[in-house]
Tab-separated table of C-alpha atoms and ligand atoms in Angstrom:
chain	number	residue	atom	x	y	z
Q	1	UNK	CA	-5.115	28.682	-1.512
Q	2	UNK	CA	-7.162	25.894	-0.751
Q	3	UNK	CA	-8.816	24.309	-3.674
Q	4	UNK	CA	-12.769	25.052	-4.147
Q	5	UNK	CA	-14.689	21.820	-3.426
Q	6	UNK	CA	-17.049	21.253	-6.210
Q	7	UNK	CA	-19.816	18.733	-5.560
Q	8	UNK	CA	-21.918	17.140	-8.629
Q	9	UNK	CA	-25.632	16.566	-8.445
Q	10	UNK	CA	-26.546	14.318	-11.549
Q	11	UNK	CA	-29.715	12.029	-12.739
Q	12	UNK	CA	-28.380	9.609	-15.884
Q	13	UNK	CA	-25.732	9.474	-18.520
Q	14	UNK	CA	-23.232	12.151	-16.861
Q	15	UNK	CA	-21.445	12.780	-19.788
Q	16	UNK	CA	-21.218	16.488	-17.989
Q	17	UNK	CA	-19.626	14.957	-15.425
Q	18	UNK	CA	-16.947	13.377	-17.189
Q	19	UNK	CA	-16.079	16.977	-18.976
Q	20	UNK	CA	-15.365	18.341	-15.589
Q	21	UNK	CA	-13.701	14.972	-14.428
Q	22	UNK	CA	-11.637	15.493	-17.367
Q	23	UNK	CA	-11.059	18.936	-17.018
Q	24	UNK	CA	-10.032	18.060	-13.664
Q	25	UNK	CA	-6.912	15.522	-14.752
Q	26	UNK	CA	-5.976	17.908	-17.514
Q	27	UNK	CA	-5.542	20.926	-14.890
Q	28	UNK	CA	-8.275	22.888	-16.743
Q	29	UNK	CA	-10.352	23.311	-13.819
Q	30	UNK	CA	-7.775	25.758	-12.062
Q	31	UNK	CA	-8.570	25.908	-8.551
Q	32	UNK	CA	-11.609	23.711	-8.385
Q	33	UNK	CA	-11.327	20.072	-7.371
Q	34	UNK	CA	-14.409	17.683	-8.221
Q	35	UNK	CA	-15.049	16.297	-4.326
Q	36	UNK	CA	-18.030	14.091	-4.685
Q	37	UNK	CA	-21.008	13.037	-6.598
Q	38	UNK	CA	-24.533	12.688	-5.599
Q	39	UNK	CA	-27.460	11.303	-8.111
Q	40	UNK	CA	-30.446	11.034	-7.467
Q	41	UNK	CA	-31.181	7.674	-9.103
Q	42	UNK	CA	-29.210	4.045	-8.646
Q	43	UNK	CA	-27.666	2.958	-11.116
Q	44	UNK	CA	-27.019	5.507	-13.540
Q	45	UNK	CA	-23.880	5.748	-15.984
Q	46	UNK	CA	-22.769	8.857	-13.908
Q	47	UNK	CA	-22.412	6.932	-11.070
Q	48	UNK	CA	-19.946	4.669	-11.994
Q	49	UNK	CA	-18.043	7.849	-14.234
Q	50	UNK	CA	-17.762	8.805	-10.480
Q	51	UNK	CA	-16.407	5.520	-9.296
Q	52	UNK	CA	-14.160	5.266	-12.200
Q	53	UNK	CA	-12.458	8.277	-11.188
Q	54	UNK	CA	-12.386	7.696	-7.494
Q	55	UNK	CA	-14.647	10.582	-6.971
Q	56	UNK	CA	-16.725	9.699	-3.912
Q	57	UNK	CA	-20.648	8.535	-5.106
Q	58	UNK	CA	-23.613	8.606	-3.586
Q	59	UNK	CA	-27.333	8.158	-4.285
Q	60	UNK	CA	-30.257	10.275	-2.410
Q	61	UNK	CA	-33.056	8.379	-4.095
Q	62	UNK	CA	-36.148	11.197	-4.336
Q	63	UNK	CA	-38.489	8.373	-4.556
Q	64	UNK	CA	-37.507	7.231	-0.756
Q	65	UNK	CA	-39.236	10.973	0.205
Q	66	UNK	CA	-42.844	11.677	0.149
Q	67	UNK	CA	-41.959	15.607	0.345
Q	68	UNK	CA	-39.447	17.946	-1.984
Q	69	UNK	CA	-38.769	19.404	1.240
Q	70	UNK	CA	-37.641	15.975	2.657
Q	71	UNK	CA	-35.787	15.281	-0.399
Q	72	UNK	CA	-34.109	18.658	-0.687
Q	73	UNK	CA	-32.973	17.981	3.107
Q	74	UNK	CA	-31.503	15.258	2.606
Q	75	UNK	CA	-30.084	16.027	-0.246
Q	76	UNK	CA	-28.038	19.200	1.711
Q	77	UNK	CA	-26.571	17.320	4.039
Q	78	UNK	CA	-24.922	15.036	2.471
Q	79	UNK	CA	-23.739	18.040	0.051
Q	80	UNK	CA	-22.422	19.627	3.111
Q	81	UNK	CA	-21.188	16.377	4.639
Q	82	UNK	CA	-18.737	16.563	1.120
Q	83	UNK	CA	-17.556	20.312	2.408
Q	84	UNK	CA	-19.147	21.545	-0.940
Q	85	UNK	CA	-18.107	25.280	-2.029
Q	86	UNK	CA	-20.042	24.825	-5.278
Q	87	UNK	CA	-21.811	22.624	-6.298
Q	88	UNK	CA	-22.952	21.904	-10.023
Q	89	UNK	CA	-26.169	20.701	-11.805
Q	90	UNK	CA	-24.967	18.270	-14.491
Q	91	UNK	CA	-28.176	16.923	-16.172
Q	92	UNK	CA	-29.524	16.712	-12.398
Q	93	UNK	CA	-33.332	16.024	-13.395
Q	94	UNK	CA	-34.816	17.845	-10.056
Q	95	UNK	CA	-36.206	21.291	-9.172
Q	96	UNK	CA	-34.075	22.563	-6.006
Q	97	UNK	CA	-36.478	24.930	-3.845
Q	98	UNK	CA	-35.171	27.122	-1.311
Q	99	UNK	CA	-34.862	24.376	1.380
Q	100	UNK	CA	-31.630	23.119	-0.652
Q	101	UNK	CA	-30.848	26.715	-2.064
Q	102	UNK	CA	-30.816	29.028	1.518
Q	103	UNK	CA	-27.224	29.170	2.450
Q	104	UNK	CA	-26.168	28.502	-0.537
Q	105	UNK	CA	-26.652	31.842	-2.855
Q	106	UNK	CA	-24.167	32.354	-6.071
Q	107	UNK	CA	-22.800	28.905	-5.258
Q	108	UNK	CA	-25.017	26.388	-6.771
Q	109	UNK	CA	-25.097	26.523	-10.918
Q	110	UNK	CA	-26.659	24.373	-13.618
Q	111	UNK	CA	-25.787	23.413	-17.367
Q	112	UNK	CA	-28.713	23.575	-19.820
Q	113	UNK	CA	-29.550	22.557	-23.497
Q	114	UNK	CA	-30.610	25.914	-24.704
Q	115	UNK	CA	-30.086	29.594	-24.915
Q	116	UNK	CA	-32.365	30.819	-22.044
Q	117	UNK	CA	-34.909	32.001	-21.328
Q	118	UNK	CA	-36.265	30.395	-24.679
Q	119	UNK	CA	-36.927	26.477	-23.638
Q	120	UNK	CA	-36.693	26.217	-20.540
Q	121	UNK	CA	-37.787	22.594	-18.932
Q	122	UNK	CA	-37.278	19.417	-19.969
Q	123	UNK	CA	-36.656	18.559	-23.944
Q	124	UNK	CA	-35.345	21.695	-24.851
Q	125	UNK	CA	-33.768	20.163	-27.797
Q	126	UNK	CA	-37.372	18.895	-29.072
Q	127	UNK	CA	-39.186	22.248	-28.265
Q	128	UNK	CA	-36.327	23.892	-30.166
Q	129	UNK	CA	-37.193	21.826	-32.993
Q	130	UNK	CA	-40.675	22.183	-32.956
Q	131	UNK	CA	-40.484	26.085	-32.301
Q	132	UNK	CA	-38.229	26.375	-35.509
Q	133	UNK	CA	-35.255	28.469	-34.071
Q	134	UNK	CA	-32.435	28.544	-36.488
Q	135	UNK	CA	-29.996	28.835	-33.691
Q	136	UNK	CA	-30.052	27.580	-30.388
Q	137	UNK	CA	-27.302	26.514	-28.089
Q	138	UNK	CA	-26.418	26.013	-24.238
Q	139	UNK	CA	-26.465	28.162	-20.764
Q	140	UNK	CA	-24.953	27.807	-17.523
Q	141	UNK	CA	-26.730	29.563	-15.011
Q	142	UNK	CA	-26.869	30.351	-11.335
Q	143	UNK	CA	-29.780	28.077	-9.637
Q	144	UNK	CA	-32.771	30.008	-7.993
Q	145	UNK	CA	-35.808	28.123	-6.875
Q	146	UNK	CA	-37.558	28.939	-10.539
Q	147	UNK	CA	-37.225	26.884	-13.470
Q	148	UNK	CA	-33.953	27.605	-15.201
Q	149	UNK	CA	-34.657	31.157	-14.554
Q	150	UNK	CA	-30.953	32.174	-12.467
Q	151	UNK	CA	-28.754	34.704	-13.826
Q	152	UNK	CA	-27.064	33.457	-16.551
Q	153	UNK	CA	-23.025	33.084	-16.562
Q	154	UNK	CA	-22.135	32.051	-19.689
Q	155	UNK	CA	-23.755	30.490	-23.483
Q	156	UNK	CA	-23.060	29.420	-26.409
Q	157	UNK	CA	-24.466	29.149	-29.788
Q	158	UNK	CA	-24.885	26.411	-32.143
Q	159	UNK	CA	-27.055	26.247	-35.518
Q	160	UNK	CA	-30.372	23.885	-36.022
Q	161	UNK	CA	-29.656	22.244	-39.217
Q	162	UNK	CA	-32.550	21.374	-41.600
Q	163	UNK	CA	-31.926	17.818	-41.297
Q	164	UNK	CA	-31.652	17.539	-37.800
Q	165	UNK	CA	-33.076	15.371	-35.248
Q	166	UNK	CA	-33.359	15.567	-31.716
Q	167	UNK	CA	-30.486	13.383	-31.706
Q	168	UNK	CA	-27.947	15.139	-34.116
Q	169	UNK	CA	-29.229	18.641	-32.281
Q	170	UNK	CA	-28.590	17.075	-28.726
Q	171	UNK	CA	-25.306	16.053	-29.852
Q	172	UNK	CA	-24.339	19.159	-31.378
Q	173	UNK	CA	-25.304	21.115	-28.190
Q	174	UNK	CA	-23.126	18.523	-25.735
Q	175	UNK	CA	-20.399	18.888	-27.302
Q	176	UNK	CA	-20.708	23.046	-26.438
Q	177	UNK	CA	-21.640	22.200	-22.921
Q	178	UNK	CA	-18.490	19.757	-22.316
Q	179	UNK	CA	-16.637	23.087	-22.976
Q	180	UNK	CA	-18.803	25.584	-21.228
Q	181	UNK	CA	-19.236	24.177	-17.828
Q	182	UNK	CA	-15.613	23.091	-16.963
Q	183	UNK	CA	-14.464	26.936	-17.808
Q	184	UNK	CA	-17.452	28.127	-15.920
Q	185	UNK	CA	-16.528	26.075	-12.855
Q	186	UNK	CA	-12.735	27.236	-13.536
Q	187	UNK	CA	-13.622	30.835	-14.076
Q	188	UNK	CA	-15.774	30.623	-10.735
Q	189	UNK	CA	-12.684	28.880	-8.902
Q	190	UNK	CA	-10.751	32.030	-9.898
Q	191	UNK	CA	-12.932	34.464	-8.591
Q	192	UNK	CA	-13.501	35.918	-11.865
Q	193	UNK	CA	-17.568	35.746	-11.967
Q	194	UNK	CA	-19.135	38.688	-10.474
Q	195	UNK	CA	-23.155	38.837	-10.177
Q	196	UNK	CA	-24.906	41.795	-9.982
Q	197	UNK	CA	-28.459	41.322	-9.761
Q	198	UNK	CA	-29.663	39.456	-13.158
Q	199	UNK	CA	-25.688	40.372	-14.807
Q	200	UNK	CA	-23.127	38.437	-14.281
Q	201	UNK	CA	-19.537	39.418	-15.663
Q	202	UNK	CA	-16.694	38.115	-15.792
Q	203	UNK	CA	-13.760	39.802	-14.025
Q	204	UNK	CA	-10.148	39.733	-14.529
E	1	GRF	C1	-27.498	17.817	-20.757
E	1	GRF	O1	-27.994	18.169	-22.023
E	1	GRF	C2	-27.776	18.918	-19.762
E	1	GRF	O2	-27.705	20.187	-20.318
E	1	GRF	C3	-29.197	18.609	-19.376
E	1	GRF	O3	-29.260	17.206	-19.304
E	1	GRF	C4	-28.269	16.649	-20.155
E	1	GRF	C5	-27.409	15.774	-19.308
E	1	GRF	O4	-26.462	15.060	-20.028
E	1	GRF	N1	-29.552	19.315	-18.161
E	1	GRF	P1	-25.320	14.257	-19.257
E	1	GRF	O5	-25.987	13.428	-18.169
E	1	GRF	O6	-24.364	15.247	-18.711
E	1	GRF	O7	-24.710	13.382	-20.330
């Protein structure tokens, strides 16, 4: 069987990346094969993570479009240009709308820094913090047009320690998603995620 053609959409640091990059060498992704990068900014540590790995990088820079719509445009065709079956949100700092999204149902997912719905957004290690949850953790989710509001595929838990920072809770939380989203994108390779409406199991 052909190998599912995973594309990478990513704004800074890309330490996401490099879990599925990794995965990827190790043979934990299963079926899926990391085809290409795209990040939205020049320059960024993900980028050359990319280049390091000979993963095919480019850079759709939003602030060249006055318009999502123009950004989200462009933005699709070079994702489809790559042959993309799936492609995955890894700290991509942008809102997709349906421009991107039509076409693409069930195949576009994201990786985010707490249990959803609670925090969703940007700094949901710092609202987390000022909320006072005792426990919060990561999700991967299917992408719809809202703001982190997809179907959820998979989380996991960590706890808020009294001392923490944003920094030590951040940390904490990465390490979870460097474990989540490769087996997500594995698990999806296999054909063993089935959605059904807001549920999404996992099939055998
Ligand atoms: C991660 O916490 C991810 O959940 C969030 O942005 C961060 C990106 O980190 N969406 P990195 O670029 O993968 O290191």
């Amino acid at each position: 069987m052909a190998p599912m053609r995973v594309v990478v959409l990513v704004s800074g640091g890309g330490t996401n990346l490099q879990s599925l990059l990794d995965a990827g060498w190790t043979g934990a992704l299963g079926a899926a094969e990391i085809v290409g990068v795209i990040s939205n900014k020049p320059g960024v540590r993900a980028l050359e993570r990319a280049a390091a790995a000979g993963v095919a990088a480019r850079v759709v820079d939003h602030r060249g479009f006055a318009e999502r719509a123009a950004f989200d445009s462009a933005l699709k065709a070079e994702v489809q240009s790559l042959g993309a079956d799936l492609v995955v949100l890894a700290g991509f700092m942008r809102v997709l709308t349906e421009t991107f999204l039509a076409g693409f149902e069930d195949r576009v997912i994201n990786i985010h820094p707490s249990l959803l719905p609670a925090f969703p957004g940007v700094k949901a290690q710092a609202q987390a913090l000022h909320y006072g949850v005792k426990i919060t953790g990561c999700t991967v989710h299917f992408v719809d047009a809202g703001l982190d509001s997809g179907a959820i595929i998979s989380q996991a838990a960590v706890p808020v320690l009294d001392d923490d920072t944003e920094e030590s809770l951040q940390a904490r939380i990465l390490a979870e998603e460097h474990r989540l989203l490769p087996a997500a994108v594995a698990d999806l390779a296999a054909g063993r995620v089935r959605r059904e409406g807001r549920r999404v199991h996992r099939v055998l």
